[in-house]
Coordinates of C-alpha atoms in Angstrom, one line a residue:
Chain A
M71 CA 0.0 -0.1 0.0
N72 CA 1.3 3.5 -0.7
S73 CA 1.5 6.1 2.0
I74 CA -1.4 6.9 4.2
Y75 CA -1.5 10.6 5.0
F76 CA -3.7 11.9 8.1
D77 CA -1.7 15.0 9.0
N78 CA -4.0 17.4 6.9
Q79 CA -4.1 20.3 9.1
A80 CA -0.1 20.5 9.0
S81 CA -0.5 20.7 5.2
S82 CA -2.7 18.9 2.5
K83 CA -2.2 17.3 -0.8
L84 CA -2.1 19.4 -3.8
E85 CA -5.2 18.5 -5.8
D86 CA -4.8 17.9 -9.7
R87 CA -7.5 20.2 -10.5
V88 CA -5.5 22.9 -8.7
L89 CA -2.2 22.4 -10.4
D90 CA -3.7 22.0 -13.8
V91 CA -4.8 26.0 -13.2
M92 CA -1.6 27.0 -11.5
L93 CA 0.8 25.4 -14.3
P94 CA 0.1 28.3 -17.0
F95 CA 1.2 30.9 -14.8
F96 CA 4.5 29.4 -14.1
V97 CA 5.2 28.7 -17.8
N98 CA 3.4 31.3 -19.8
Y99 CA 1.7 34.0 -18.0
Y100 CA 4.7 35.4 -15.9
G101 CA 3.7 38.9 -15.9
I102 CA 2.4 41.1 -13.2
P103 CA -1.0 42.9 -12.5
Q104 CA 0.8 46.0 -12.6
S105 CA 2.1 46.0 -16.1
I106 CA -0.2 47.5 -18.8
H107 CA 0.8 45.2 -21.5
S108 CA -0.8 42.0 -22.4
L109 CA 0.7 39.6 -19.8
G110 CA -0.1 42.1 -17.0
S111 CA -3.7 42.3 -17.9
I112 CA -3.9 38.1 -18.1
T113 CA -2.3 38.2 -14.5
Q114 CA -4.8 41.0 -13.5
N115 CA -7.7 39.1 -14.8
A116 CA -6.3 35.6 -13.1
M117 CA -5.9 37.6 -9.7
N118 CA -9.5 39.1 -10.1
I119 CA -11.1 35.7 -10.6
A120 CA -9.1 34.3 -7.7
R121 CA -9.9 36.9 -5.4
K122 CA -13.7 36.4 -6.2
Q123 CA -13.4 32.8 -5.7
V124 CA -11.3 33.3 -2.3
A125 CA -14.1 36.1 -1.2
A126 CA -17.2 33.6 -2.1
L127 CA -15.7 31.0 0.1
I128 CA -16.3 33.1 3.0
N129 CA -19.2 35.5 1.8
A130 CA -16.8 38.2 1.7
E131 CA -16.6 41.1 -1.0
P132 CA -13.5 40.6 -3.1
E133 CA -12.1 44.1 -2.0
E134 CA -12.2 42.5 1.5
I135 CA -9.4 40.2 0.6
I136 CA -5.9 40.7 1.1
F137 CA -3.5 38.1 -0.1
T138 CA -0.6 37.1 2.0
S139 CA 2.2 34.5 1.8
C140 CA 0.8 32.0 4.7
G141 CA -1.7 31.8 7.5
T142 CA 1.2 33.1 9.7
E143 CA 1.6 36.2 7.9
S144 CA -2.1 36.8 7.8
N145 CA -2.3 36.4 11.7
N146 CA 0.6 38.7 12.2
L147 CA -0.9 41.5 9.9
A148 CA -4.1 41.1 11.9
I149 CA -2.4 41.5 15.2
K150 CA 0.2 44.3 14.6
G151 CA -1.6 46.1 12.1
G152 CA -5.0 46.1 14.0
V153 CA -3.0 47.0 17.3
E154 CA -0.8 49.7 15.7
A155 CA -3.9 51.3 14.0
L156 CA -5.9 51.6 17.2
Q157 CA -3.1 52.2 19.9
A158 CA -4.4 55.8 20.6
N159 CA -7.4 54.2 21.8
G160 CA -6.0 51.8 24.3
N161 CA -3.2 49.2 25.1
H162 CA -5.4 46.0 26.0
I163 CA -5.9 42.8 24.0
I164 CA -7.6 39.7 24.6
T165 CA -6.8 36.1 23.2
S166 CA -7.2 32.6 24.3
S167 CA -4.9 30.1 25.4
V168 CA -5.2 27.9 22.5
E169 CA -4.3 30.2 19.8
H170 CA -1.8 29.3 16.8
I171 CA 2.0 30.3 17.9
S172 CA 1.5 32.9 15.1
I173 CA -1.1 34.8 17.1
L174 CA 0.7 34.3 20.4
K175 CA 4.3 35.2 19.4
P176 CA 3.2 38.6 18.1
L177 CA 1.3 39.2 21.4
E178 CA 4.2 38.2 23.5
K179 CA 6.3 40.9 21.7
L180 CA 3.3 43.6 22.0
A181 CA 3.4 42.6 25.7
K182 CA 7.1 43.5 26.2
R183 CA 6.4 46.8 24.4
G184 CA 3.9 47.4 27.3
F185 CA 0.4 46.1 25.9
M186 CA -1.5 44.3 28.4
V187 CA -2.6 40.9 27.1
T188 CA -5.2 38.7 28.7
F189 CA -5.2 35.0 27.8
L190 CA -8.6 33.5 28.2
H191 CA -8.9 30.0 29.7
V192 CA -10.6 27.1 27.9
D193 CA -12.7 24.6 29.4
K194 CA -12.0 20.8 29.1
Y195 CA -13.3 20.7 25.7
G196 CA -11.3 23.7 24.4
Y197 CA -14.3 26.4 24.4
V198 CA -13.7 29.8 25.8
D199 CA -16.4 31.2 28.2
C200 CA -18.3 34.2 27.0
L201 CA -18.6 35.3 30.6
E202 CA -15.1 35.3 31.2
L203 CA -14.4 37.4 28.0
Q204 CA -17.0 40.1 29.0
H205 CA -15.1 40.5 32.3
A206 CA -12.0 40.7 30.7
I207 CA -13.1 43.6 28.6
N208 CA -12.2 47.0 29.8
K209 CA -12.2 50.8 28.6
N210 CA -8.6 50.0 27.2
T211 CA -9.3 47.0 25.0
I212 CA -8.5 47.6 21.5
L213 CA -8.5 44.1 19.8
I214 CA -9.6 40.6 20.5
S215 CA -8.3 37.5 18.5
I216 CA -10.0 34.0 19.2
Q217 CA -9.4 31.1 16.8
Y218 CA -12.3 29.6 15.1
V219 CA -11.5 25.8 15.2
N220 CA -8.5 24.4 16.9
P221 CA -6.6 21.7 14.5
E222 CA -5.1 19.7 17.5
I223 CA -8.5 18.8 19.4
G224 CA -11.2 19.9 16.7
T225 CA -13.0 22.6 19.2
I226 CA -15.3 24.8 16.9
Q227 CA -16.0 27.8 18.8
D228 CA -19.0 29.7 18.8
I229 CA -17.5 32.7 16.8
K230 CA -21.0 34.4 16.1
K231 CA -22.1 34.3 19.9
I232 CA -18.5 35.5 21.0
V233 CA -18.8 38.4 18.6
S234 CA -22.2 39.2 19.7
T235 CA -20.8 39.5 23.2
V236 CA -18.5 41.9 22.4
K237 CA -19.9 43.9 19.8
S238 CA -21.8 46.3 22.1
Y239 CA -18.4 47.9 22.7
A240 CA -17.5 50.3 20.2
N241 CA -13.9 50.6 18.6
I242 CA -12.9 46.9 19.5
I243 CA -11.7 44.9 16.6
F244 CA -12.6 41.3 16.4
H245 CA -10.0 38.7 14.5
T246 CA -10.3 35.1 14.2
D247 CA -7.8 32.7 12.8
A248 CA -10.1 30.5 10.7
V249 CA -7.4 28.4 9.1
S250 CA -8.4 25.2 10.4
A251 CA -12.0 26.0 9.5
C252 CA -11.4 26.3 5.7
G253 CA -13.2 23.8 3.8
Q254 CA -14.5 22.1 6.9
V255 CA -16.9 24.7 8.4
N256 CA -19.2 27.0 6.5
I257 CA -17.6 30.3 7.1
D258 CA -19.7 33.5 6.7
V259 CA -18.1 36.8 7.6
K260 CA -21.3 38.5 7.4
D261 CA -23.1 36.3 9.6
L262 CA -20.0 36.0 12.1
N263 CA -19.9 39.9 12.0
V264 CA -16.1 39.6 12.5
D265 CA -13.8 42.5 11.5
M266 CA -10.7 40.2 10.3
L267 CA -10.4 36.6 9.5
T268 CA -7.4 34.3 8.4
I269 CA -7.8 31.7 5.8
A270 CA -5.1 29.4 4.3
S271 CA -4.6 27.4 1.1
S272 CA -2.4 24.7 2.1
V273 CA -5.0 23.1 4.3
I274 CA -7.9 23.0 1.4
H275 CA -5.6 21.2 -1.0
G276 CA -4.2 24.4 -2.4
P277 CA -0.6 25.4 -2.9
K278 CA 1.4 26.4 -0.3
G279 CA 2.9 30.1 -0.1
V280 CA -0.3 31.7 -0.1
A281 CA -3.1 32.6 2.3
A282 CA -5.6 35.6 2.8
L283 CA -6.8 38.0 5.6
Y284 CA -10.3 39.4 5.2
I285 CA -10.4 42.8 6.3
K286 CA -14.0 44.4 6.6
K287 CA -14.8 47.0 4.3
G288 CA -13.9 50.4 6.0
L289 CA -11.4 48.8 8.6
N290 CA -7.9 50.6 8.2
I291 CA -5.1 48.7 9.7
I292 CA -1.4 49.5 9.4
P293 CA 0.7 47.6 6.7
Q294 CA 3.4 45.5 8.1
I295 CA 5.3 45.1 4.5
E296 CA 5.7 48.4 2.6
G297 CA 7.1 49.6 -0.5
G298 CA 4.7 48.7 -3.1
I299 CA 1.0 49.3 -4.2
Q300 CA 0.0 45.7 -4.3
E301 CA -3.0 44.4 -2.2
L302 CA -4.4 48.2 -1.8
S303 CA -1.1 48.9 -0.2
K304 CA -2.0 46.7 2.8
R305 CA 0.6 44.1 1.7
S306 CA 3.3 45.1 -0.5
G307 CA 5.6 42.8 -2.5
T308 CA 5.2 40.9 -5.8
E309 CA 2.1 38.6 -6.1
N310 CA 2.8 35.2 -6.0
I311 CA 0.4 34.7 -9.2
P312 CA 0.6 30.9 -9.6
A313 CA -0.3 30.3 -6.1
I314 CA -2.8 32.7 -5.8
V315 CA -4.7 31.5 -8.9
G316 CA -4.3 27.8 -7.3
F317 CA -5.6 29.2 -3.8
G318 CA -8.7 30.7 -5.7
K319 CA -9.4 27.3 -7.5
A320 CA -9.0 25.5 -4.3
C321 CA -11.5 27.8 -2.6
E322 CA -14.0 27.4 -5.4
I323 CA -13.8 23.6 -5.3
A324 CA -13.8 23.7 -1.2
K325 CA -17.1 25.7 -1.5
R326 CA -18.9 23.4 -4.2
E327 CA -18.1 20.2 -2.6
Y328 CA -18.0 21.2 1.2
K329 CA -20.9 18.9 2.0
Q330 CA -19.7 15.9 0.5
N331 CA -16.4 16.3 1.9
I332 CA -17.6 16.6 5.4
K333 CA -19.4 13.5 4.8
I334 CA -16.6 11.6 3.7
V335 CA -14.3 12.7 6.5
S336 CA -16.4 12.4 9.3
T337 CA -17.7 8.9 8.3
L338 CA -14.1 7.7 8.2
R339 CA -13.0 9.6 11.3
N340 CA -15.9 8.2 13.4
K341 CA -14.8 4.7 11.9
I342 CA -11.4 5.3 13.2
F343 CA -12.6 6.2 16.7
H344 CA -14.9 3.5 17.2
E345 CA -12.8 0.8 15.9
I346 CA -9.9 1.9 18.0
T347 CA -12.0 2.2 21.2
N348 CA -13.4 -1.2 20.5
K349 CA -10.0 -2.9 19.8
I350 CA -7.8 -1.2 22.6
D351 CA -8.5 -0.7 26.3
H352 CA -8.0 2.8 28.2
V353 CA -8.2 4.8 24.9
Y354 CA -9.7 8.5 25.8
L355 CA -11.0 11.2 23.2
N356 CA -9.7 14.6 23.5
G357 CA -11.8 17.5 22.7
P358 CA -15.4 17.8 22.1
I359 CA -17.8 14.7 21.0
T360 CA -20.6 17.1 19.8
K361 CA -21.5 18.3 16.1
F362 CA -19.1 21.4 17.1
R363 CA -16.0 19.2 16.5
L364 CA -14.1 19.6 13.2
S365 CA -15.4 16.7 11.1
C366 CA -12.0 15.5 9.9
N367 CA -10.1 15.4 13.5
L368 CA -9.6 12.9 15.8
N369 CA -7.4 13.3 18.8
V370 CA -7.2 10.3 21.5
S371 CA -4.8 9.6 24.5
I372 CA -3.7 5.8 24.4
E373 CA -2.6 5.4 28.0
F374 CA 0.6 3.4 28.8
I375 CA 2.2 4.5 25.7
E376 CA 4.0 7.7 24.3
G377 CA 2.8 9.1 21.0
E378 CA 6.2 9.7 19.3
S379 CA 7.1 6.0 19.5
L380 CA 3.6 5.1 18.1
L381 CA 4.1 7.9 15.4
L382 CA 7.3 6.3 14.1
L383 CA 6.2 3.0 14.0
L384 CA 3.4 3.9 11.8
D385 CA 5.5 6.1 9.8
S386 CA 7.6 3.1 9.4
I387 CA 4.9 1.3 7.2
G388 CA 3.9 4.6 5.7
I389 CA 1.1 5.8 7.8
M390 CA 1.6 9.6 8.6
V391 CA -0.2 11.0 11.7
S392 CA 0.8 13.6 14.5
S393 CA 1.0 13.7 18.2
G394 CA 0.9 16.4 21.1
S395 CA 3.5 14.4 23.0
A396 CA 6.3 16.4 24.4
C397 CA 8.9 13.7 22.9
A398 CA 7.3 14.6 19.6
S399 CA 7.6 18.4 19.8
N400 CA 10.8 20.2 19.1
N401 CA 10.9 22.1 22.4
L402 CA 9.8 19.1 24.3
K403 CA 7.1 20.9 26.1
G404 CA 4.5 19.1 24.3
S405 CA 1.1 20.6 23.4
Y406 CA 0.1 23.7 25.2
V407 CA -3.4 23.1 23.8
L408 CA -3.6 19.7 26.0
Q409 CA -2.3 21.4 28.7
A410 CA -5.1 24.4 28.4
I411 CA -7.7 21.8 28.6
G412 CA -6.3 20.3 32.0
L413 CA -5.6 17.0 30.5
N414 CA -3.1 14.8 32.7
K415 CA 0.6 14.9 32.0
V416 CA 0.9 11.1 31.2
L417 CA -2.2 11.0 29.0
R418 CA -0.8 14.0 27.1
Q419 CA 2.2 11.9 26.3
G420 CA 0.1 9.3 24.7
T421 CA -1.7 11.5 22.2
I422 CA -2.4 10.8 18.5
I423 CA -3.9 12.9 16.3
F424 CA -5.5 11.9 12.9
N425 CA -6.5 15.0 10.8
L426 CA -8.4 13.2 7.5
S427 CA -9.1 14.6 4.1
K428 CA -11.4 13.7 1.3
F429 CA -8.6 11.7 -0.2
N430 CA -8.4 9.2 2.5
T431 CA -10.4 6.0 2.0
L432 CA -12.2 3.1 3.8
E433 CA -9.4 0.8 3.0
E434 CA -6.7 3.3 4.4
V435 CA -8.8 3.7 7.5
E436 CA -9.3 -0.1 8.1
Y437 CA -5.5 -1.0 7.4
T438 CA -4.5 1.9 9.8
V439 CA -6.9 0.6 12.7
T440 CA -5.3 -2.7 12.6
E441 CA -1.8 -1.5 12.6
V442 CA -2.5 0.9 15.3
T443 CA -3.8 -1.8 17.4
K444 CA -0.8 -4.0 16.8
F445 CA 1.5 -1.2 17.5
V446 CA -0.1 -0.4 20.4
I447 CA 0.1 -3.9 21.9
K448 CA 3.9 -3.8 20.9
L449 CA 4.5 -0.7 22.7
R450 CA 2.6 -2.0 25.7
Q451 CA 4.6 -5.0 26.0
I452 CA 7.6 -2.9 26.4
S453 CA 6.0 -0.3 28.6
S454 CA 7.1 -0.4 32.3
L455 CA 3.8 1.7 33.1
Y456 CA 1.4 -1.0 31.4
L457 CA 3.4 -4.0 33.1
N458 CA 3.0 -2.3 36.3
F459 CA -0.7 -1.4 35.9
I460 CA -1.3 -4.9 34.7
K461 CA 0.1 -6.4 37.8
T462 CA -1.0 -4.3 40.5
G463 CA -3.9 -2.4 39.1
Q464 CA -2.5 0.7 40.1
R465 CA -1.1 3.7 38.0
I466 CA 2.3 4.9 39.4
Y467 CA 1.4 8.7 38.5
Chain B
M138 CA 11.7 9.9 10.1
T139 CA 15.1 11.6 9.0
F140 CA 15.8 13.0 12.3
Y141 CA 17.0 9.6 14.1
S142 CA 20.2 7.9 12.8
K143 CA 19.6 4.3 11.1
K144 CA 21.1 2.6 14.2
V145 CA 18.5 4.4 16.5
M146 CA 15.8 3.5 14.2
N147 CA 16.9 -0.1 14.0
H148 CA 16.8 -0.4 17.7
F149 CA 13.6 1.1 18.0
L150 CA 11.9 -0.7 15.4
N151 CA 13.5 -4.0 16.7
P152 CA 14.6 -3.6 20.4
R153 CA 16.6 -6.4 21.9
N154 CA 16.5 -7.8 25.4
V155 CA 12.7 -6.6 26.3
G156 CA 11.3 -8.1 29.3
Y157 CA 11.9 -8.6 32.6
I158 CA 13.9 -11.2 35.0
K159 CA 12.3 -13.1 37.8
N160 CA 14.5 -13.0 40.8
A161 CA 16.7 -10.4 39.1
D162 CA 20.0 -9.4 41.2
G163 CA 19.3 -5.9 40.4
I164 CA 16.9 -3.6 39.5
G165 CA 17.4 -0.1 38.1
E166 CA 14.6 2.4 37.4
V167 CA 15.3 6.0 36.1
G168 CA 12.9 9.0 34.6
N169 CA 9.3 9.1 35.2
P170 CA 6.3 9.0 33.1
I171 CA 5.4 12.7 33.7
C172 CA 8.8 13.8 32.3
G173 CA 8.1 11.3 29.4
D174 CA 10.7 8.4 29.7
M175 CA 10.9 5.9 32.2
M176 CA 13.2 2.8 32.2
T177 CA 13.4 -0.2 34.3
F178 CA 16.5 -2.4 34.0
Y179 CA 16.6 -6.1 35.4
I180 CA 20.2 -7.7 35.8
K181 CA 21.6 -11.2 36.5
V182 CA 25.2 -11.2 37.7
S183 CA 27.4 -14.1 38.0
N184 CA 31.3 -13.9 38.7
N185 CA 30.9 -10.2 38.5
R186 CA 29.7 -10.3 35.2
I187 CA 26.3 -9.2 33.6
I188 CA 25.0 -12.6 32.4
D189 CA 21.6 -11.4 31.4
V190 CA 19.7 -8.1 31.1
K191 CA 16.0 -7.3 30.4
F192 CA 14.4 -3.7 30.2
Q193 CA 11.0 -2.1 30.3
T194 CA 10.5 1.2 28.7
F195 CA 7.9 3.7 28.5
G196 CA 9.1 6.7 26.3
C197 CA 9.6 8.1 22.9
G198 CA 11.6 6.3 20.0
A199 CA 14.9 7.6 21.4
A200 CA 14.1 6.2 25.0
I201 CA 13.4 2.9 23.5
A202 CA 16.7 2.6 21.2
V203 CA 18.8 3.7 24.1
S204 CA 17.4 1.1 26.3
S205 CA 17.9 -1.5 23.4
M206 CA 21.5 -0.3 22.8
V207 CA 22.4 -0.3 26.3
S208 CA 21.3 -3.7 27.0
E209 CA 23.5 -5.2 24.0
M210 CA 26.5 -3.1 25.2
V211 CA 26.5 -4.2 28.9
L212 CA 25.8 -8.1 28.4
G213 CA 28.8 -10.2 29.5
K214 CA 30.9 -7.0 30.6
T215 CA 32.2 -7.0 34.2
L216 CA 30.3 -4.7 36.8
E217 CA 33.4 -2.2 36.7
E218 CA 33.2 -2.1 32.8
V219 CA 29.7 -1.2 33.1
Q220 CA 30.1 1.3 36.0
C221 CA 32.6 3.0 33.4
L222 CA 29.8 3.2 30.7
T223 CA 28.4 6.7 30.3
N224 CA 25.3 7.7 28.7
D225 CA 27.4 9.4 26.0
D226 CA 28.9 6.4 25.1
V227 CA 25.6 4.8 24.4
A228 CA 24.7 7.9 22.3
Q229 CA 28.0 7.4 20.2
A230 CA 27.3 3.5 19.8
L231 CA 23.5 4.9 18.4
D232 CA 25.5 7.3 15.8
G233 CA 24.2 10.0 17.9
L234 CA 20.9 11.5 19.0
P235 CA 19.0 14.6 18.1
S236 CA 20.4 17.3 20.7
N237 CA 17.0 17.8 22.3
K238 CA 16.9 14.1 23.2
I239 CA 20.2 13.9 24.8
H240 CA 19.1 15.0 28.3
C241 CA 15.8 13.3 28.4
S242 CA 15.9 10.0 26.8
N243 CA 19.6 9.0 27.1
L244 CA 19.2 7.4 30.5
G245 CA 20.5 3.9 29.9
A246 CA 23.6 4.0 31.4
D247 CA 22.3 5.5 34.5
A248 CA 19.7 2.7 34.7
L249 CA 22.4 0.2 34.5
H250 CA 24.5 2.1 37.2
K251 CA 21.5 2.0 39.5
A252 CA 20.8 -1.6 38.9
I253 CA 24.3 -2.5 39.9
E254 CA 24.1 -0.4 43.0
N255 CA 21.0 -2.1 43.9
Y256 CA 22.7 -5.6 43.0
K257 CA 25.7 -4.4 45.4
S258 CA 23.5 -3.4 48.3
K259 CA 21.6 -6.6 48.3
H260 CA 24.8 -8.6 47.9
Q261 CA 26.1 -6.9 51.0
N262 CA 23.1 -7.3 53.1
D263 CA 23.2 -11.0 52.2
N264 CA 27.0 -11.4 53.3
I265 CA 26.1 -9.5 56.4
L266 CA 23.2 -12.1 57.3
K267 CA 25.5 -15.2 56.3
K268 CA 28.3 -13.9 58.9

């Protein structure tokens, strides 16, 4: 069997239909939209189409879409550009403790410059509490950024309700990082009533190197990359035309095929969960079990084993997953999301994360469940924790 | 996975000397599950040499590979030779470990030293009893 890929929130397979529309812009149409000659206007048209396609995915207007190089850049632009635009009004920012690092790091830097940052807690399923948010708001609050969907534990926040909680306060900008919601949740910026929203191409079978920031009409933020007139001067720099064209196509497909994709991934995801919990004891679901969970996401803790070792065993036979284990993270600190939901340290070590895509098949899922079961038995036979538990019925932690 | 050497992957995928020894002469335990890695080593000693060694490890790929490698390295060695063995020696025998794994997962030699201490203290007690 070929490799089996379950890490689609890190990056997803570039779809053939997307690659096809991109290729001419590498080879034939290498102009830039600012040129008046024919190659310029071809790229200008292509960008206009892409901008419409991206806007349509989130029910925005085309002129509200700013193309960037990645979700991280969009988040940086939203946070720094938003704060710099509003700093005369106050110095307080609110976010949650489970945001992507591209939200947390810019905020860390702003905190060093004297801004006050409140990190909202989340409950054991990863949800922020609107009441806590309301209490956190003060007269100096200028910006709130709360993630739409968490890629690790699948929590879908009720952004509409959260925004309605804060919208009675004038002058507060609300941003949401919706990268993990792309193609998985029906995003509607008008219904959500957000001011800024980040989406990215690489999680919806589009190319890497392109993303977007939705900025509501009339909202002015301070550009972070200057020197040109591109993207209404909000993001200067030569446009990555092939990637933008591909992103547009990926958005068009994601919008059109959204319902059937959700059905495919949720059916497969549920099958993995039910089979694994049937075949392996002491397996626990992390994140919500309701419909407000990312359809493609499964995060389980398998007790008495460590996630990196399971990840490596699966990888040795071509099955690719991720883990929240400290040992699988570069800084060896492990997942701050699992920490924020209050998961026991040993169970954090045993996490394994599946993020499926429409390209996964039933056959792949069945094979994976068999192999996971086999490898968990193997690791537990080595594990002092498990053998001790079997002998004494006690946990030593 | 490219960040582990071929030797690490070999020991991780096919660990040697997994298990435990009934009536072991010495047992050594290092690490704890909260930090991520925990190793328990069992040794059998005869004529001042390690004649059998088994381990149980909860931990990452590096921790399992280190356990397996060190078990091979100490089998048949004298207690003094094993006491001179360092965690670095084990990492070298594995053609190196990623720098972030050196401190937390590379505890194999420490575990063996503890097992020998355990053996010696038992042995001493036995001798005192015999006297």
